[in-house]
Structure formats: C-alpha cells, structure tokens
Tab-separated table of C-alpha atoms and ligand atoms in Angstrom:
chain	number	residue	atom	x	y	z
A	1	MET	CA	-2.102	-20.651	2.659
A	2	THR	CA	-1.300	-24.075	4.126
A	3	SER	CA	-1.160	-24.939	7.828
A	4	GLN	CA	1.900	-23.998	9.906
A	5	THR	CA	2.903	-21.137	7.659
A	6	THR	CA	5.235	-18.413	8.918
A	7	LEU	CA	5.378	-15.145	6.995
A	8	LEU	CA	7.967	-12.424	7.377
A	9	VAL	CA	5.933	-9.293	6.622
A	10	THR	CA	7.732	-5.967	6.183
A	11	GLY	CA	5.866	-2.709	6.767
A	12	GLY	CA	3.050	-4.457	8.626
A	13	ALA	CA	2.318	-1.438	10.837
A	14	GLY	CA	1.441	0.684	7.806
A	15	PHE	CA	-1.875	0.998	6.019
A	16	ILE	CA	-1.958	-1.994	3.668
A	17	GLY	CA	0.491	-4.152	5.629
A	18	GLY	CA	-1.543	-3.607	8.818
A	19	ASN	CA	-4.775	-4.592	7.083
A	20	PHE	CA	-3.027	-7.652	5.629
A	21	VAL	CA	-1.685	-8.791	9.015
A	22	LEU	CA	-5.089	-8.371	10.717
A	23	GLN	CA	-6.999	-10.061	7.901
A	24	GLN	CA	-4.664	-12.990	7.380
A	25	LEU	CA	-4.189	-13.837	11.076
A	26	ALA	CA	-7.984	-13.826	11.499
A	27	ALA	CA	-8.511	-16.007	8.427
A	28	ASN	CA	-5.755	-18.586	9.028
A	29	PRO	CA	-5.566	-20.094	12.542
A	30	ALA	CA	-2.244	-21.829	11.795
A	31	LEU	CA	-0.511	-18.718	10.449
A	32	ARG	CA	2.316	-16.910	12.280
A	33	ILE	CA	3.482	-13.480	11.214
A	34	ILE	CA	6.816	-11.896	12.016
A	35	ASN	CA	6.125	-8.218	11.410
A	36	LEU	CA	9.223	-6.101	10.748
A	37	ASP	CA	8.493	-2.387	10.652
A	38	LYS	CA	10.688	0.623	11.318
A	39	LEU	CA	7.719	2.650	12.643
A	40	THR	CA	8.355	5.736	10.548
A	41	TYR	CA	5.731	8.498	10.727
A	42	ALA	CA	3.497	6.136	8.658
A	43	GLY	CA	3.769	3.110	10.964
A	44	ASN	CA	1.313	2.837	13.804
A	45	LEU	CA	1.139	0.126	16.455
A	46	GLN	CA	-2.378	1.233	17.374
A	47	THR	CA	-3.530	-0.445	14.153
A	48	LEU	CA	-2.243	-3.733	15.599
A	49	ALA	CA	-3.551	-3.183	19.146
A	50	SER	CA	-5.960	-6.140	18.908
A	51	LEU	CA	-2.958	-8.456	18.362
A	52	ARG	CA	-1.110	-7.434	21.515
A	53	ASP	CA	-1.640	-10.789	23.265
A	54	ASN	CA	-1.669	-12.919	20.135
A	55	PRO	CA	1.292	-15.342	20.172
A	56	ARG	CA	0.965	-15.776	16.398
A	57	HIS	CA	2.023	-12.155	15.840
A	58	VAL	CA	5.614	-11.157	16.600
A	59	PHE	CA	6.288	-7.452	16.122
A	60	VAL	CA	9.893	-6.337	15.612
A	61	GLN	CA	10.756	-2.664	15.279
A	62	GLY	CA	13.578	-2.467	12.765
A	63	ASP	CA	14.779	-1.375	9.355
A	64	ILE	CA	14.699	-3.539	6.216
A	65	CYS	CA	18.140	-2.062	5.433
A	66	ASP	CA	19.536	-3.747	8.586
A	67	ARG	CA	20.756	-6.963	6.985
A	68	GLU	CA	22.069	-8.438	10.220
A	69	LEU	CA	18.665	-8.060	11.856
A	70	VAL	CA	16.776	-9.470	8.860
A	71	GLN	CA	19.103	-12.477	8.627
A	72	LYS	CA	18.764	-13.110	12.357
A	73	LEU	CA	14.947	-13.008	12.048
A	74	MET	CA	15.043	-15.414	9.114
A	75	ARG	CA	17.333	-17.906	10.899
A	76	GLU	CA	15.284	-17.714	14.088
A	77	HIS	CA	11.763	-17.891	12.637
A	78	ARG	CA	12.307	-19.852	9.382
A	79	PRO	CA	9.664	-18.012	7.301
A	80	ASN	CA	7.978	-19.794	4.396
A	81	ALA	CA	7.629	-16.479	2.602
A	82	VAL	CA	8.519	-12.795	2.716
A	83	VAL	CA	5.690	-10.362	1.964
A	84	HIS	CA	7.317	-7.006	1.340
A	85	PHE	CA	5.158	-3.920	1.945
A	86	ALA	CA	7.710	-1.637	3.629
A	87	ALA	CA	8.245	1.536	1.638
A	88	GLU	CA	8.036	5.270	1.639
A	89	SER	CA	4.693	5.599	-0.118
A	90	HIS	CA	3.586	9.207	-0.512
A	91	VAL	CA	4.179	10.972	-3.861
A	92	ASP	CA	4.060	14.501	-2.400
A	93	ARG	CA	6.668	13.636	0.245
A	94	SER	CA	8.876	12.136	-2.485
A	95	ILE	CA	8.755	15.485	-4.293
A	96	HIS	CA	9.813	17.421	-1.182
A	97	GLY	CA	12.453	14.865	-0.103
A	98	PRO	CA	13.328	11.963	-2.407
A	99	GLY	CA	16.327	10.687	-0.380
A	100	GLU	CA	14.372	8.479	2.015
A	101	PHE	CA	12.543	6.916	-0.970
A	102	ILE	CA	15.819	5.895	-2.572
A	103	ARG	CA	17.078	4.485	0.739
A	104	THR	CA	14.061	2.425	1.766
A	105	ASN	CA	12.471	1.560	-1.563
A	106	ILE	CA	15.638	0.799	-3.537
A	107	ASP	CA	18.429	0.087	-1.030
A	108	GLY	CA	15.966	-1.509	1.376
A	109	THR	CA	14.508	-3.850	-1.238
A	110	PHE	CA	18.015	-4.724	-2.433
A	111	SER	CA	19.080	-5.522	1.119
A	112	LEU	CA	15.977	-7.649	1.734
A	113	LEU	CA	16.543	-9.535	-1.528
A	114	GLU	CA	20.147	-10.260	-0.524
A	115	SER	CA	18.999	-11.595	2.859
A	116	ALA	CA	16.306	-13.718	1.198
A	117	ARG	CA	18.806	-15.069	-1.325
A	118	ALA	CA	21.219	-16.146	1.430
A	119	TYR	CA	18.388	-17.725	3.441
A	120	PHE	CA	16.911	-19.462	0.379
A	121	ALA	CA	20.324	-21.004	-0.448
A	122	GLU	CA	20.424	-22.665	2.983
A	123	LEU	CA	16.944	-24.229	2.778
A	124	ASP	CA	16.439	-27.926	2.078
A	125	GLU	CA	14.783	-28.947	-1.162
A	126	SER	CA	11.174	-29.036	0.031
A	127	ALA	CA	11.491	-25.730	1.877
A	128	ARG	CA	13.023	-24.160	-1.244
A	129	ALA	CA	10.118	-25.424	-3.341
A	130	ALA	CA	7.641	-23.758	-0.963
A	131	PHE	CA	9.509	-20.459	-0.401
A	132	ARG	CA	8.176	-17.208	-1.912
A	133	PHE	CA	9.289	-13.566	-1.991
A	134	LEU	CA	6.258	-11.411	-2.731
A	135	HIS	CA	6.977	-7.788	-3.608
A	136	VAL	CA	4.086	-5.329	-3.262
A	137	SER	CA	4.260	-2.555	-5.839
A	138	THR	CA	2.142	0.079	-7.514
A	139	ASP	CA	0.517	0.909	-10.851
A	140	GLU	CA	2.372	4.249	-10.770
A	141	VAL	CA	5.474	2.564	-12.258
A	142	TYR	CA	3.678	2.525	-15.640
A	143	GLY	CA	3.424	6.322	-15.813
A	144	SER	CA	0.452	8.426	-16.863
A	145	LEU	CA	-2.359	7.596	-19.329
A	146	GLY	CA	-4.274	9.874	-21.682
A	147	ALA	CA	-8.077	9.890	-21.466
A	148	ASP	CA	-8.492	7.334	-24.266
A	149	ASP	CA	-5.482	5.108	-23.603
A	150	ALA	CA	-5.996	1.439	-22.734
A	151	PRO	CA	-5.440	0.547	-19.056
A	152	PHE	CA	-2.042	-0.713	-17.837
A	153	THR	CA	-1.341	-4.405	-18.413
A	154	GLU	CA	1.560	-6.430	-17.000
A	155	THR	CA	3.502	-5.759	-20.221
A	156	THR	CA	3.019	-1.974	-20.341
A	157	PRO	CA	6.521	-0.414	-20.473
A	158	TYR	CA	7.668	1.294	-17.289
A	159	ALA	CA	7.590	5.117	-17.376
A	160	PRO	CA	7.679	6.355	-13.762
A	161	ASN	CA	7.291	10.119	-13.324
A	162	SER	CA	7.734	10.869	-9.603
A	163	PRO	CA	10.639	10.054	-7.300
A	164	TYR	CA	8.218	7.675	-5.522
A	165	SER	CA	7.224	5.760	-8.653
A	166	ALA	CA	10.826	5.769	-9.941
A	167	SER	CA	12.027	4.217	-6.678
A	168	LYS	CA	9.276	1.583	-6.815
A	169	ALA	CA	10.123	0.868	-10.467
A	170	ALA	CA	13.766	0.329	-9.513
A	171	SER	CA	12.735	-2.083	-6.768
A	172	ASP	CA	10.495	-4.004	-9.205
A	173	HIS	CA	13.449	-4.374	-11.584
A	174	LEU	CA	15.660	-5.684	-8.784
A	175	VAL	CA	13.028	-8.275	-7.859
A	176	ARG	CA	12.757	-9.329	-11.486
A	177	ALA	CA	16.553	-9.626	-11.753
A	178	TYR	CA	16.803	-11.757	-8.585
A	179	HIS	CA	14.370	-14.231	-10.099
A	180	HIS	CA	16.028	-14.245	-13.497
A	181	THR	CA	19.633	-14.363	-12.281
A	182	TYR	CA	19.514	-16.232	-8.975
A	183	GLY	CA	16.277	-18.202	-9.309
A	184	LEU	CA	14.774	-16.528	-6.237
A	185	PRO	CA	11.070	-17.518	-6.264
A	186	THR	CA	9.603	-14.050	-6.567
A	187	LEU	CA	6.124	-12.684	-7.236
A	188	THR	CA	5.330	-9.023	-7.928
A	189	THR	CA	1.976	-7.291	-7.623
A	190	ASN	CA	1.238	-3.832	-9.059
A	191	CYS	CA	-1.868	-2.359	-7.514
A	192	SER	CA	-3.936	0.799	-7.969
A	193	ASN	CA	-4.888	3.318	-5.240
A	194	ASN	CA	-6.124	1.691	-2.049
A	195	TYR	CA	-8.604	3.117	0.427
A	196	GLY	CA	-10.136	1.875	3.671
A	197	PRO	CA	-9.458	1.722	7.423
A	198	TYR	CA	-6.107	2.724	8.980
A	199	GLN	CA	-4.819	4.909	6.114
A	200	PHE	CA	-2.591	7.805	7.125
A	201	PRO	CA	-4.460	11.101	6.602
A	202	GLU	CA	-1.897	12.463	4.120
A	203	LYS	CA	-3.555	10.453	1.305
A	204	LEU	CA	-6.588	11.792	-0.543
A	205	ILE	CA	-9.506	9.945	1.083
A	206	PRO	CA	-8.580	9.997	4.792
A	207	LEU	CA	-7.211	13.558	4.425
A	208	MET	CA	-10.528	14.778	3.024
A	209	ILE	CA	-12.551	13.029	5.750
A	210	HIS	CA	-10.272	14.388	8.471
A	211	ASN	CA	-10.293	17.954	7.099
A	212	ALA	CA	-14.058	17.920	6.519
A	213	LEU	CA	-14.767	16.941	10.118
A	214	ALA	CA	-12.203	19.454	11.408
A	215	GLY	CA	-13.904	22.275	9.447
A	216	LYS	CA	-10.790	22.771	7.286
A	217	PRO	CA	-10.489	23.323	3.498
A	218	LEU	CA	-10.655	20.256	1.214
A	219	PRO	CA	-7.622	20.942	-1.042
A	220	ILE	CA	-8.124	19.799	-4.644
A	221	TYR	CA	-4.923	19.826	-6.714
A	222	GLY	CA	-5.256	21.482	-10.153
A	223	ASP	CA	-8.639	21.017	-11.826
A	224	GLY	CA	-9.568	17.915	-9.806
A	225	MET	CA	-9.929	15.855	-12.991
A	226	ASN	CA	-6.932	13.561	-12.451
A	227	VAL	CA	-8.174	9.993	-12.548
A	228	ARG	CA	-7.208	7.099	-10.291
A	229	ASP	CA	-8.465	3.522	-10.017
A	230	TRP	CA	-9.613	2.815	-6.452
A	231	LEU	CA	-9.547	-0.543	-4.652
A	232	TYR	CA	-10.828	-1.322	-1.151
A	233	VAL	CA	-7.797	-2.343	0.920
A	234	GLU	CA	-9.238	-5.683	2.097
A	235	ASP	CA	-9.672	-6.705	-1.536
A	236	HIS	CA	-6.015	-5.861	-2.150
A	237	CYS	CA	-5.051	-8.049	0.806
A	238	THR	CA	-7.025	-11.052	-0.473
A	239	ALA	CA	-5.423	-10.536	-3.888
A	240	ILE	CA	-1.958	-10.654	-2.307
A	241	ALA	CA	-2.853	-13.839	-0.390
A	242	THR	CA	-4.130	-15.359	-3.639
A	243	VAL	CA	-0.943	-14.508	-5.543
A	244	LEU	CA	1.148	-15.862	-2.667
A	245	ALA	CA	-0.735	-19.171	-2.694
A	246	GLN	CA	-1.205	-19.686	-6.415
A	247	GLY	CA	0.927	-17.231	-8.400
A	248	THR	CA	3.415	-18.475	-10.988
A	249	LEU	CA	7.014	-17.823	-9.948
A	250	GLY	CA	8.667	-14.796	-11.517
A	251	GLU	CA	5.323	-13.418	-12.701
A	252	VAL	CA	3.761	-9.991	-12.260
A	253	TYR	CA	0.070	-9.522	-11.434
A	254	ASN	CA	-1.783	-6.232	-11.830
A	255	ILE	CA	-4.443	-5.667	-9.164
A	256	GLY	CA	-7.231	-3.132	-9.571
A	257	GLY	CA	-10.761	-2.226	-8.599
A	258	TRP	CA	-12.332	-1.689	-12.050
A	259	ASN	CA	-13.220	1.681	-10.647
A	260	GLU	CA	-11.728	4.760	-12.313
A	261	LYS	CA	-12.831	8.110	-10.927
A	262	PRO	CA	-11.672	11.740	-11.074
A	263	ASN	CA	-10.561	13.175	-7.736
A	264	LEU	CA	-13.358	15.719	-7.645
A	265	GLU	CA	-15.966	12.973	-7.872
A	266	ILE	CA	-14.287	11.133	-4.979
A	267	VAL	CA	-14.332	14.247	-2.818
A	268	ARG	CA	-17.962	15.055	-3.695
A	269	THR	CA	-18.967	11.486	-2.818
A	270	LEU	CA	-17.194	11.799	0.540
A	271	CYS	CA	-18.975	15.091	1.216
A	272	SER	CA	-22.406	13.664	0.490
A	273	LEU	CA	-21.754	10.587	2.658
A	274	LEU	CA	-20.600	12.849	5.493
A	275	ASP	CA	-23.662	15.082	4.977
A	276	GLU	CA	-25.765	11.953	5.450
A	277	LEU	CA	-23.844	10.266	8.299
A	278	ALA	CA	-22.517	13.264	10.273
A	279	PRO	CA	-24.617	16.269	9.192
A	280	ALA	CA	-23.360	19.756	9.991
A	281	SER	CA	-25.097	23.125	9.592
A	282	GLN	CA	-24.078	23.287	5.918
A	283	SER	CA	-22.841	20.781	3.322
A	284	PHE	CA	-19.202	19.679	3.625
A	285	ALA	CA	-18.912	20.355	-0.126
A	286	ASN	CA	-18.696	24.075	0.753
A	287	GLN	CA	-15.196	23.349	2.121
A	288	ILE	CA	-13.860	22.262	-1.319
A	289	THR	CA	-10.924	24.518	-2.287
A	290	TYR	CA	-8.769	24.420	-5.421
A	291	VAL	CA	-5.028	24.629	-4.699
A	292	LYS	CA	-1.816	24.669	-6.738
A	293	ASP	CA	-1.273	21.458	-8.694
A	294	ARG	CA	1.283	18.804	-7.710
A	295	PRO	CA	4.437	19.153	-9.887
A	296	GLY	CA	4.487	16.453	-12.589
A	297	HIS	CA	1.009	15.282	-11.516
A	298	ASP	CA	0.128	12.071	-13.403
A	299	ARG	CA	-3.180	12.592	-15.200
A	300	ARG	CA	-4.671	9.121	-15.206
A	301	TYR	CA	-3.997	5.611	-13.900
A	302	ALA	CA	-6.116	2.635	-14.943
A	303	ILE	CA	-5.487	-1.057	-14.353
A	304	ASP	CA	-6.347	-4.003	-16.534
A	305	ALA	CA	-6.758	-6.695	-13.868
A	306	ARG	CA	-7.848	-9.502	-16.174
A	307	LYS	CA	-4.714	-11.627	-15.732
A	308	ILE	CA	-5.219	-12.230	-12.003
A	309	GLU	CA	-8.904	-12.960	-12.634
A	310	ARG	CA	-8.240	-15.334	-15.517
A	311	GLU	CA	-5.293	-17.193	-13.991
A	312	LEU	CA	-6.018	-17.076	-10.243
A	313	GLY	CA	-9.758	-16.413	-10.070
A	314	TRP	CA	-9.479	-13.177	-8.013
A	315	ARG	CA	-11.886	-10.260	-8.400
A	316	PRO	CA	-12.645	-7.473	-5.931
A	317	LYS	CA	-15.648	-8.101	-3.649
A	318	GLU	CA	-16.461	-4.483	-2.833
A	319	THR	CA	-17.939	-2.020	-5.278
A	320	PHE	CA	-16.869	1.584	-4.821
A	321	GLU	CA	-20.284	2.387	-3.334
A	322	THR	CA	-20.045	-0.307	-0.635
A	323	GLY	CA	-16.344	0.254	0.044
A	324	ILE	CA	-16.471	4.023	0.385
A	325	ARG	CA	-19.513	3.892	2.691
A	326	LYS	CA	-17.735	1.372	4.957
A	327	THR	CA	-14.652	3.580	4.895
A	328	VAL	CA	-16.482	6.757	5.934
A	329	GLN	CA	-18.309	4.814	8.659
A	330	TRP	CA	-14.972	3.451	9.920
A	331	TYR	CA	-13.342	6.910	10.137
A	332	LEU	CA	-16.417	8.288	11.905
A	333	ALA	CA	-16.357	5.441	14.434
A	334	ASN	CA	-12.556	5.665	14.902
A	335	ARG	CA	-11.863	9.371	15.048
A	336	GLU	CA	-9.431	8.717	17.880
A	337	TRP	CA	-7.216	6.634	15.564
A	338	THR	CA	-6.802	9.554	13.142
A	339	ASN	CA	-6.505	12.163	15.883
A	340	ASN	CA	-3.690	10.149	17.489
A	341	VAL	CA	-1.653	9.956	14.287
A	342	VAL	CA	-2.042	13.643	13.535
A	343	SER	CA	1.168	14.382	15.366
A	344	GLY	CA	3.423	17.421	15.429
A	345	GLU	CA	5.366	15.958	12.510
A	346	TYR	CA	2.146	15.693	10.523
A	347	ARG	CA	1.250	19.317	11.200
A	348	GLN	CA	4.652	20.399	9.885
A	349	TRP	CA	3.994	18.363	6.729
A	350	VAL	CA	0.641	20.073	6.145
A	351	ALA	CA	2.266	23.476	6.602
A	352	LEU	CA	4.968	22.590	4.033
A	353	ASN	CA	2.798	20.922	1.369
A	354	TYR	CA	-0.227	23.207	1.445
A	355	ARG	CA	1.467	26.541	2.132
B	1	LIG	P1	2.395	3.190	4.370
B	1	LIG	O1	3.234	4.386	4.110
B	1	LIG	O2	1.067	3.339	5.023
B	1	LIG	O3	3.210	2.134	5.256
B	1	LIG	C1	4.554	1.832	5.031
B	1	LIG	C2	5.074	1.084	6.263
B	1	LIG	O4	6.453	0.737	6.008
B	1	LIG	C3	5.040	1.898	7.543
B	1	LIG	O5	4.513	1.135	8.597
B	1	LIG	C4	6.514	2.255	7.801
B	1	LIG	O6	6.817	2.382	9.173
B	1	LIG	C5	7.211	1.054	7.175
B	1	LIG	N1	8.592	1.368	6.751
B	1	LIG	C6	9.005	2.454	6.029
B	1	LIG	N2	10.338	2.400	5.852
B	1	LIG	C7	10.772	1.243	6.437
B	1	LIG	C8	12.036	0.615	6.571
B	1	LIG	N3	13.151	1.182	6.065
B	1	LIG	N4	12.110	-0.557	7.230
B	1	LIG	C9	10.997	-1.130	7.755
B	1	LIG	N5	9.782	-0.579	7.681
B	1	LIG	C10	9.660	0.595	7.025
B	1	LIG	O7	2.260	2.459	2.953
B	1	LIG	P2	1.043	1.632	2.342
B	1	LIG	O8	0.101	2.573	1.711
B	1	LIG	O9	0.575	0.658	3.351
B	1	LIG	O10	1.799	0.870	1.166
B	1	LIG	C11	2.394	-0.406	1.381
B	1	LIG	C12	3.031	-0.881	0.089
B	1	LIG	O11	2.042	-0.946	-0.934
B	1	LIG	C13	4.120	0.063	-0.431
B	1	LIG	O12	5.173	-0.726	-0.949
B	1	LIG	C14	3.433	0.837	-1.550
B	1	LIG	O13	4.363	1.238	-2.534
B	1	LIG	C15	2.449	-0.187	-2.072
B	1	LIG	N6	1.220	0.351	-2.670
B	1	LIG	C16	0.455	1.263	-2.007
B	1	LIG	C17	-0.737	1.716	-2.571
B	1	LIG	C18	-1.656	2.693	-1.856
B	1	LIG	O14	-2.657	3.138	-2.431
B	1	LIG	N7	-1.414	3.027	-0.596
B	1	LIG	C19	-1.122	1.252	-3.829
B	1	LIG	C20	-0.310	0.323	-4.485
B	1	LIG	C21	0.846	-0.124	-3.889
B	2	LIG	P1	-2.759	10.361	-3.210
B	2	LIG	O1	-3.757	9.819	-2.224
B	2	LIG	O2	-1.590	11.134	-2.695
B	2	LIG	O3	-2.295	9.110	-4.082
B	2	LIG	P2	-1.392	9.075	-5.454
B	2	LIG	O4	-0.826	10.410	-5.714
B	2	LIG	O5	-0.357	8.057	-5.110
B	2	LIG	O6	-2.345	8.628	-6.530
B	2	LIG	O7	-3.532	11.269	-4.242
B	2	LIG	C1	-4.617	10.764	-5.017
B	2	LIG	C2	-5.033	11.836	-5.992
B	2	LIG	O8	-5.600	12.929	-5.240
B	2	LIG	C3	-3.874	12.417	-6.786
B	2	LIG	O9	-4.319	12.722	-8.126
B	2	LIG	C4	-3.547	13.718	-6.063
B	2	LIG	C5	-4.892	14.149	-5.501
B	2	LIG	N1	-4.829	14.907	-4.215
B	2	LIG	C6	-5.483	16.146	-4.105
B	2	LIG	O10	-6.124	16.626	-5.062
B	2	LIG	N2	-5.413	16.814	-2.922
B	2	LIG	C7	-4.708	16.316	-1.836
B	2	LIG	O11	-4.649	16.999	-0.794
B	2	LIG	C8	-4.067	15.040	-1.966
B	2	LIG	C9	-3.290	14.457	-0.824
B	2	LIG	C10	-4.155	14.368	-3.164
C-alpha cells in the first residue's frame, strides 16, 4: 500500500473485516479507512474500540444496498480502493433463512459494483489507473470434494451447494462480469475457513471454546469427519493486502492455510488446549456430543494456494499449532468480548439450530 491511501472497507465490524482494519491501520501510518458496516448481529463495534479516537478510521453505520449513501461516501472520501467483506456469512443461517443472503450478498454486491462503476467513470486517468475493487469470497463456491480429489484451483468449476455459497458464487460472477464488460479494475479472493480473534461464536472454533467454558455440549454435526482447510485470520488479511497491492486486474486468487483437518480433530485439539490452559475437574473432551448433520453438508474443502505464492510471494506465517494456541489464549483473555456478543438474538439462534 502506498502513502496517502484511502480504502472504503465494507463489513469492517465483522470478524475478518475487523481484523483487516486493525491490522492495516497499525501497519500503514498513512492509511485512512472508511468503514461501512450495517452492524447486523455479526457486526460489533467493540472489536474496533481501540480505534475510537483514531482520525484515520471513519466508521459509518449503513447498508451496502443503500446506493445513495455509498455514492455520497465515495464522493466525499475519494477512496483509492473498495475492499468488500460485507456479507451474510453463516451456512447454517442460510439454510434456515436464505432471503437475507440473497439481499446482502447478491443485491448488495451488485449495488456496490454499480456505485464503484459510477465513481470510477468520474476519476481522472491516474486515479483510474490506481483504483481497485477487491471482492472477498470463499472456497465454498467450488462445492464439495471427495477424499482423493485434488484441491480447488482458480479454474475449478463453480458448484455451490448451500444458499450461502450460491449467493457468494453469484456475487463472484457479477464481479467478474463488471471487469469483463465495464473494465472495472476488480480482484477476487477465494479463501478457506478462517479462525482467530473476534469471530462470532456461531462458527465452529469460537462456538466450541465458548460452549466448553460454559459447561455446555460441544455439538459435532454428523460423524465429525467433514474436512475444512483452516487459515489464521491475520494471514488472510495480509493475503488480501498483498492482492490489493500487487494482484493482476480481473484475476482470482485462492487463499488457504495448507492445513486440512476433520472437524473432530479440531474440536479435540481445542479440548486439549483448554485442558492445559484452563483446566477443569475433568477433560473438556467429555462434553463432545454428536448431533444431527447439517442438511447438504459439504464433505471436504481444500485449497490449492500455489498461484498467490508463485505470482505474489504470499504464504501463511502461522502453522495450525501456533495459530490455534494463540486463538485459544485470545478467547481466554477476552471472555468479556464473547459474553457481550452472546445476546438474546444469539440465544434464539442456538435454540433454533440445535433443537
Ligand atoms: P461476519 O459475518 O463476521 O461479518 C460480516 C460483516 O458484514 C458484519 O460486520 C455485518 O454487520 C456486515 N454486514 C452484513 N450485511 C451488511 C450490509 N447489507 N451492509 C453493510 N454491512 C453488512 O463475516 P466474516 O467471517 O468476517 O466474513 C467476511 C467476508 O469473508 C464475507 O464476504 C465472507 O463470505 C468471506 N469469507 C469468510 C470466511 C470465514 O471463514 N469466515 C472464509 C472465506 C471467506
Ligand atoms: P462453520 O464454522 O459453520 O464453517 P463452514 O460451514 O462455512 O465451513 O463450520 C465448520 C465445520 O464445522 C462444518 O463442517 C460444520 C461443522 N460444525 C459442527 O460440527 N458443529 C457446529 O456446531 C458448527 C457451528 C459447525
């Protein structure tokens, strides 16, 4: 990132967006971030509390579907790039209620692209050459792998299976089309499962830590042998910054941790770390409970992240061992953060999903 850069970040009060905003403002003294977030159940200003008096961070509560607001922000702040995280992001919620996923992930991305296209058309030549629209997406758009299948590459055909992944796939296609048709300088990243600080405790790792400490069951869907690739969130954020700075326009970059693991192994690792760092009278592993499987549950995701390494020189810094230990330590030291987000709405969700 060069000096005097202004980014319009969407969804910067969520898990990955929040980590990105904190990391990038700390790393780049000349960076300004305009952070547009609707503050849905998943958005949390407490994540950004350390930025309260930072003039380089401007938080705006608003919806990416509100084109008037987005255009006003663009005219006022003249961003050099849009980094688009805002989305509905939880597969289980998309199964219970897909409507919001269609609205934010598809309509919202369309609306943001239209605003960016209008803004881009008004820029002078040098500003146009520098402008970027970076779309943050997921490996789930590629569908599910068998045990012996090769990992997803950037040319794997799309085969989304959940309303969440279908809505993200649609948004990826729109981004691609805006580059191809209108010449919008887009970049797309498709990343595997993230973990780390500030993740909402509906997702596997923070949910298991929260439930373990609360003495509740650790609900394993199906046989627990579904496989995901796991990446420490700060590594994802540096990958995004790398693609933003050096990525080739119109290209897609897969981002992954080279770290495939079955869910049961993840949960057992969490239990043994908690046994070590916060011992109770018996092992947390005794709380493991098998529950009904998720409908349409994708069996395996795996990412081939060689393109971003070969072309842009990015590789994750954390191993799973270092990243997961840091993560457990963070949740133990910040129990208040999780307790504060476990709102009434969250309790209703748990009652619905795990009934
Ligand atoms: P999250 O659910 O933690 O955060 C999403 C944020 O977007 C929240 O702050 C929410 O308030 C905001 N938001 C939702 N709807 C909005 C709207 N209409 N207008 C403005 N803001 C809105 O999600 P996350 O896990 O941080 O994921 C961020 C992005 O990364 C998503 O696009 C997701 O698809 C992608 N992704 C996530 C993972 C993962 O493991 N979490 C992996 C790969 C890709
Ligand atoms: P999740 O964190 O929801 O991410 P995604 O579905 O986007 O990969 O789930 C990760 C894996 O953990 C997935 O295979 C579903 C499984 N899982 C459970 O077994 N129990 C749970 O309570 C949750 C939330 C997830």
